[in-house]
């Protein structure tokens, strides 16, 4: 009887060890896949790193196999990469986000204050992986390709905050954000030009609190705007654009938490009604 129990125990132990080893192997594969994606980003997007900011991002050579120990990378307790903070890293390059959006648990991406420009394929629309980003800060770079913004608005369904201010983004915004968690959008200090964004403004998510379109080249008649679900909107700036108009749109009264509406500078000649 006692021997039978011992045998059973041994069987269970062996079974447990097999299952555990498989679990660990899976985990190690995930780690190397994430490390491969990060080093691919470094290879493809970074052409110059004068401060050696990414000096310990070396996969496959010695001690730093686990990307969680790399500079700027943060991970959850189970070891998956959840954040990347390369702010003011002194990096120059042509930004390609494909390898980063392929990190299936990446929530926070901060690339502010580098010298990233954009080539003709900063994101591929055929990139089949989703996008798990919640916070995206690409501000203060040299990015020109506004399809990055369209891609992020249409693909990143958990997006909470996006800041692409102080770049050289030009052309029209084609897409409205689809995340229903979005609170902050800062597109200020770029070269966006368009008739004022009637569709964009009408379909903003109800969660939005802060919308900054200042210092671009948006044009048109402010009174033509239709505000939709703007019950949480607190700050809205279109200052330093080429906006005209002589009255406020009636639907602006939907935005009953609005504290700051900044229409300063240029052709605005509005009056309160
Ligand atoms: C990184 O992105 C490039 C460009 O989209 C792609 O060709 C390459 O296969 C990606 N690398 C990995 C490891 O997925
Ligand atoms: C966006 O980034 C700029 C420059 O990096 C910063 O000054 C600004 O406050 C940020 N916007 C928001 C809404 O946080
Ligand atoms: C508006 O803001 C409040 C407080 O932050 C939040 O609880 C609520 O969910 C927001 N509304 C929407 C539609 O996101
Ligand atoms: C600003 O927009 C106008 C059209 O409204 C266009 O003619 C002009 O070239 C734009 N300027 C810049 C600097 O993009
Ligand atoms: C301002 O917008 C009008 C169209 O509304 C356009 O004709 C004009 O060229 C724009 N001015 C500048 C300085 O971009
Ligand atoms: C409105 O925008 C102008 C120009 O961008 C800025 O100087 C001013 O401080 C803003 N006003 C408020 C109340 O935010």
Short mmCIF file of C-alpha atoms in Angstrom, two decimals, residues 49-272:
data_model
loop_
_atom_site.label_atom_id
_atom_site.label_comp_id
_atom_site.label_asym_id
_atom_site.label_seq_id
_atom_site.Cartn_x
_atom_site.Cartn_y
_atom_site.Cartn_z
CA UNK A 49 23.50 56.51 -30.93
CA UNK A 50 26.24 58.91 -29.84
CA UNK A 51 25.50 58.52 -26.11
CA UNK A 52 25.57 54.73 -26.37
CA UNK A 53 22.05 54.83 -24.92
CA UNK A 54 21.28 51.38 -26.30
CA UNK A 55 24.73 50.03 -25.44
CA UNK A 56 23.45 47.03 -23.49
CA UNK A 57 20.82 46.05 -26.08
CA UNK A 58 22.77 43.05 -27.31
CA UNK A 59 20.87 39.91 -27.98
CA UNK A 60 22.81 36.73 -28.48
CA UNK A 61 26.11 37.95 -27.11
CA UNK A 62 26.80 37.10 -23.51
CA UNK A 63 25.13 38.40 -20.42
CA UNK A 64 22.07 40.45 -21.29
CA UNK A 65 19.82 37.89 -22.95
CA UNK A 66 16.82 39.09 -20.98
CA UNK A 67 15.58 42.39 -22.51
CA UNK A 68 14.08 43.34 -19.13
CA UNK A 69 17.62 44.29 -18.07
CA UNK A 70 18.15 46.56 -21.09
CA UNK A 71 18.16 50.32 -20.71
CA UNK A 72 14.72 51.87 -21.13
CA UNK A 73 12.86 48.55 -21.20
CA UNK A 74 10.31 47.73 -18.51
CA UNK A 75 8.58 44.42 -17.97
CA UNK A 76 5.70 42.95 -16.03
CA UNK A 77 6.46 40.50 -13.19
CA UNK A 78 6.01 37.60 -15.62
CA UNK A 79 8.79 38.98 -17.83
CA UNK A 80 6.85 40.34 -20.82
CA UNK A 81 7.91 43.74 -22.17
CA UNK A 82 5.31 46.39 -21.29
CA UNK A 83 7.18 49.68 -21.65
CA UNK A 84 9.91 51.41 -23.58
CA UNK A 85 11.29 54.77 -22.48
CA UNK A 86 13.98 56.22 -24.74
CA UNK A 87 13.24 59.87 -23.95
CA UNK A 88 16.05 62.28 -24.75
CA UNK A 89 18.29 59.37 -25.72
CA UNK A 90 20.11 61.39 -28.39
CA UNK A 91 19.03 58.83 -30.99
CA UNK A 92 18.96 59.58 -34.72
CA UNK A 93 17.23 57.42 -37.26
CA UNK A 94 14.29 56.65 -39.46
CA UNK A 95 11.43 55.50 -37.32
CA UNK A 96 9.79 52.19 -38.14
CA UNK A 97 7.21 51.15 -35.55
CA UNK A 98 6.45 47.68 -36.93
CA UNK A 99 8.84 45.82 -34.65
CA UNK A 100 7.53 47.66 -31.58
CA UNK A 101 3.83 47.26 -32.27
CA UNK A 102 4.61 43.55 -32.73
CA UNK A 103 5.47 43.42 -29.00
CA UNK A 104 2.07 42.13 -27.98
CA UNK A 105 2.07 43.59 -24.47
CA UNK A 106 3.75 46.95 -25.09
CA UNK A 107 1.61 49.58 -23.34
CA UNK A 108 3.85 52.63 -22.94
CA UNK A 109 6.15 53.97 -25.65
CA UNK A 110 8.13 57.16 -25.03
CA UNK A 111 10.45 58.34 -27.80
CA UNK A 112 10.21 62.05 -26.99
CA UNK A 113 13.16 64.32 -27.67
CA UNK A 114 15.18 62.30 -30.16
CA UNK A 115 15.91 62.92 -33.84
CA UNK A 116 13.71 60.32 -35.43
CA UNK A 117 12.46 61.17 -38.89
CA UNK A 118 10.17 59.03 -40.97
CA UNK A 119 10.82 57.21 -44.19
CA UNK A 120 8.13 56.16 -46.57
CA UNK A 121 7.12 53.19 -44.43
CA UNK A 122 7.08 54.11 -40.76
CA UNK A 123 4.26 51.66 -40.25
CA UNK A 124 3.04 49.06 -42.64
CA UNK A 125 -0.70 48.93 -43.02
CA UNK A 126 -0.35 45.21 -43.70
CA UNK A 127 1.19 44.69 -40.25
CA UNK A 128 -1.28 42.07 -39.07
CA UNK A 129 -0.51 42.22 -35.38
CA UNK A 130 -2.76 44.51 -33.38
CA UNK A 131 -1.45 47.29 -31.25
CA UNK A 132 -1.58 47.21 -27.47
CA UNK A 133 -0.30 50.76 -26.90
CA UNK A 134 -1.99 52.89 -24.25
CA UNK A 135 0.50 55.76 -24.08
CA UNK A 136 2.42 56.96 -27.14
CA UNK A 137 4.78 59.93 -26.94
CA UNK A 138 6.68 60.73 -30.14
CA UNK A 139 6.87 64.45 -29.40
CA UNK A 140 9.87 66.61 -30.28
CA UNK A 141 11.27 64.57 -33.13
CA UNK A 142 11.52 65.21 -36.88
CA UNK A 143 8.64 63.00 -38.04
CA UNK A 144 6.92 64.02 -41.28
CA UNK A 145 4.75 61.01 -42.11
CA UNK A 146 1.24 61.61 -40.78
CA UNK A 147 0.20 58.05 -41.65
CA UNK A 148 1.77 57.15 -38.28
CA UNK A 149 -1.06 59.05 -36.60
CA UNK A 150 -3.70 57.48 -38.85
CA UNK A 151 -2.28 54.03 -38.13
CA UNK A 152 -2.25 54.56 -34.37
CA UNK A 153 -5.76 56.06 -34.33
CA UNK A 154 -7.24 53.19 -36.31
CA UNK A 155 -5.28 50.26 -34.85
CA UNK A 156 -4.51 50.97 -31.20
CA UNK A 157 -7.90 50.32 -29.61
CA UNK A 158 -6.68 50.75 -26.00
CA UNK A 159 -5.00 54.09 -26.61
CA UNK A 160 -5.31 56.51 -23.69
CA UNK A 161 -2.86 59.25 -24.57
CA UNK A 162 -1.03 60.27 -27.74
CA UNK A 163 1.47 63.09 -28.06
CA UNK A 164 3.07 63.79 -31.45
CA UNK A 165 3.59 67.51 -30.87
CA UNK A 166 6.68 69.36 -32.10
CA UNK A 167 7.32 67.30 -35.21
CA UNK A 168 6.97 68.11 -38.90
CA UNK A 169 3.80 66.15 -39.55
CA UNK A 170 2.16 67.46 -42.69
CA UNK A 171 -0.90 66.77 -44.80
CA UNK A 172 -4.37 65.80 -43.74
CA UNK A 173 -5.62 63.75 -40.83
CA UNK A 174 -7.64 60.99 -42.43
CA UNK A 175 -8.69 58.97 -39.41
CA UNK A 176 -10.56 59.65 -36.19
CA UNK A 177 -9.41 57.83 -33.07
CA UNK A 178 -11.25 54.59 -32.40
CA UNK A 179 -10.19 53.94 -28.80
CA UNK A 180 -13.05 54.61 -26.39
CA UNK A 181 -10.50 55.07 -23.58
CA UNK A 182 -8.72 58.02 -25.19
CA UNK A 183 -8.29 61.03 -22.89
CA UNK A 184 -5.42 63.08 -24.40
CA UNK A 185 -4.49 64.01 -27.97
CA UNK A 186 -1.68 66.50 -28.61
CA UNK A 187 -1.02 67.20 -32.31
CA UNK A 188 0.23 70.74 -31.72
CA UNK A 189 3.22 72.39 -33.38
CA UNK A 190 3.17 70.48 -36.64
CA UNK A 191 2.34 71.33 -40.25
CA UNK A 192 -1.06 69.66 -40.53
CA UNK A 193 -3.19 71.50 -43.04
CA UNK A 194 -6.80 70.88 -43.83
CA UNK A 195 -10.16 72.49 -43.89
CA UNK A 196 -11.22 72.37 -40.26
CA UNK A 197 -11.76 68.82 -39.19
CA UNK A 198 -15.52 68.53 -39.30
CA UNK A 199 -15.59 64.72 -39.31
CA UNK A 200 -12.70 64.40 -36.89
CA UNK A 201 -14.34 66.66 -34.31
CA UNK A 202 -17.79 65.11 -34.73
CA UNK A 203 -16.55 61.58 -34.07
CA UNK A 204 -14.17 62.13 -31.18
CA UNK A 205 -14.61 59.56 -28.41
CA UNK A 206 -16.67 60.67 -25.42
CA UNK A 207 -13.74 59.91 -23.12
CA UNK A 208 -11.57 62.73 -24.55
CA UNK A 209 -10.47 65.41 -22.06
CA UNK A 210 -7.61 67.25 -23.73
CA UNK A 211 -7.35 68.09 -27.43
CA UNK A 212 -4.51 70.29 -28.62
CA UNK A 213 -4.37 71.21 -32.33
CA UNK A 214 -2.47 74.47 -31.80
CA UNK A 215 0.19 75.82 -34.13
CA UNK A 216 -0.65 73.96 -37.31
CA UNK A 217 -2.10 75.11 -40.61
CA UNK A 218 -5.73 74.07 -40.09
CA UNK A 219 -8.14 76.37 -41.88
CA UNK A 220 -11.85 77.01 -42.21
CA UNK A 221 -14.89 78.28 -40.36
CA UNK A 222 -15.05 77.37 -36.67
CA UNK A 223 -18.81 77.85 -36.53
CA UNK A 224 -19.26 74.92 -38.94
CA UNK A 225 -17.92 72.42 -36.42
CA UNK A 226 -20.33 69.94 -34.91
CA UNK A 227 -19.34 68.62 -31.51
CA UNK A 228 -20.61 65.15 -30.77
CA UNK A 229 -20.08 63.37 -27.48
CA UNK A 230 -17.76 65.85 -25.81
CA UNK A 231 -19.06 65.60 -22.25
CA UNK A 232 -15.57 65.07 -20.81
CA UNK A 233 -13.71 67.61 -22.94
CA UNK A 234 -11.93 70.07 -20.65
CA UNK A 235 -9.22 71.66 -22.79
CA UNK A 236 -9.52 72.37 -26.51
CA UNK A 237 -6.98 74.48 -28.35
CA UNK A 238 -6.85 75.41 -32.03
CA UNK A 239 -4.79 78.53 -31.43
CA UNK A 240 -2.21 79.63 -34.02
CA UNK A 241 -4.02 78.20 -37.00
CA UNK A 242 -5.84 79.76 -39.91
CA UNK A 243 -9.32 79.44 -38.42
CA UNK A 244 -12.06 81.95 -39.14
CA UNK A 245 -15.66 82.37 -38.04
CA UNK A 246 -17.98 84.78 -36.31
CA UNK A 247 -19.89 82.64 -33.82
CA UNK A 248 -19.64 79.52 -31.75
CA UNK A 249 -21.28 76.32 -32.95
CA UNK A 250 -24.41 75.53 -30.94
CA UNK A 251 -23.21 71.95 -30.32
CA UNK A 252 -20.33 73.37 -28.29
CA UNK A 253 -22.83 73.45 -25.42
CA UNK A 254 -22.62 69.62 -25.34
CA UNK A 255 -19.13 70.07 -23.91
CA UNK A 256 -20.30 71.08 -20.47
CA UNK A 257 -16.99 70.46 -18.68
CA UNK A 258 -15.06 72.69 -21.09
CA UNK A 259 -12.73 74.98 -19.14
CA UNK A 260 -10.29 76.19 -21.80
CA UNK A 261 -11.21 76.94 -25.40
CA UNK A 262 -8.23 78.57 -27.06
CA UNK A 263 -8.86 80.17 -30.44
CA UNK A 264 -6.19 82.80 -30.14
CA UNK A 265 -4.24 84.25 -33.05
CA UNK A 266 -4.81 84.76 -36.75
CA UNK A 267 -8.13 85.18 -38.41
CA UNK A 268 -10.49 84.47 -35.52
CA UNK A 269 -12.91 87.36 -35.04
CA UNK A 270 -15.44 85.61 -32.87
CA UNK A 271 -17.79 86.95 -30.30
CA UNK A 272 -19.63 85.25 -27.50
#
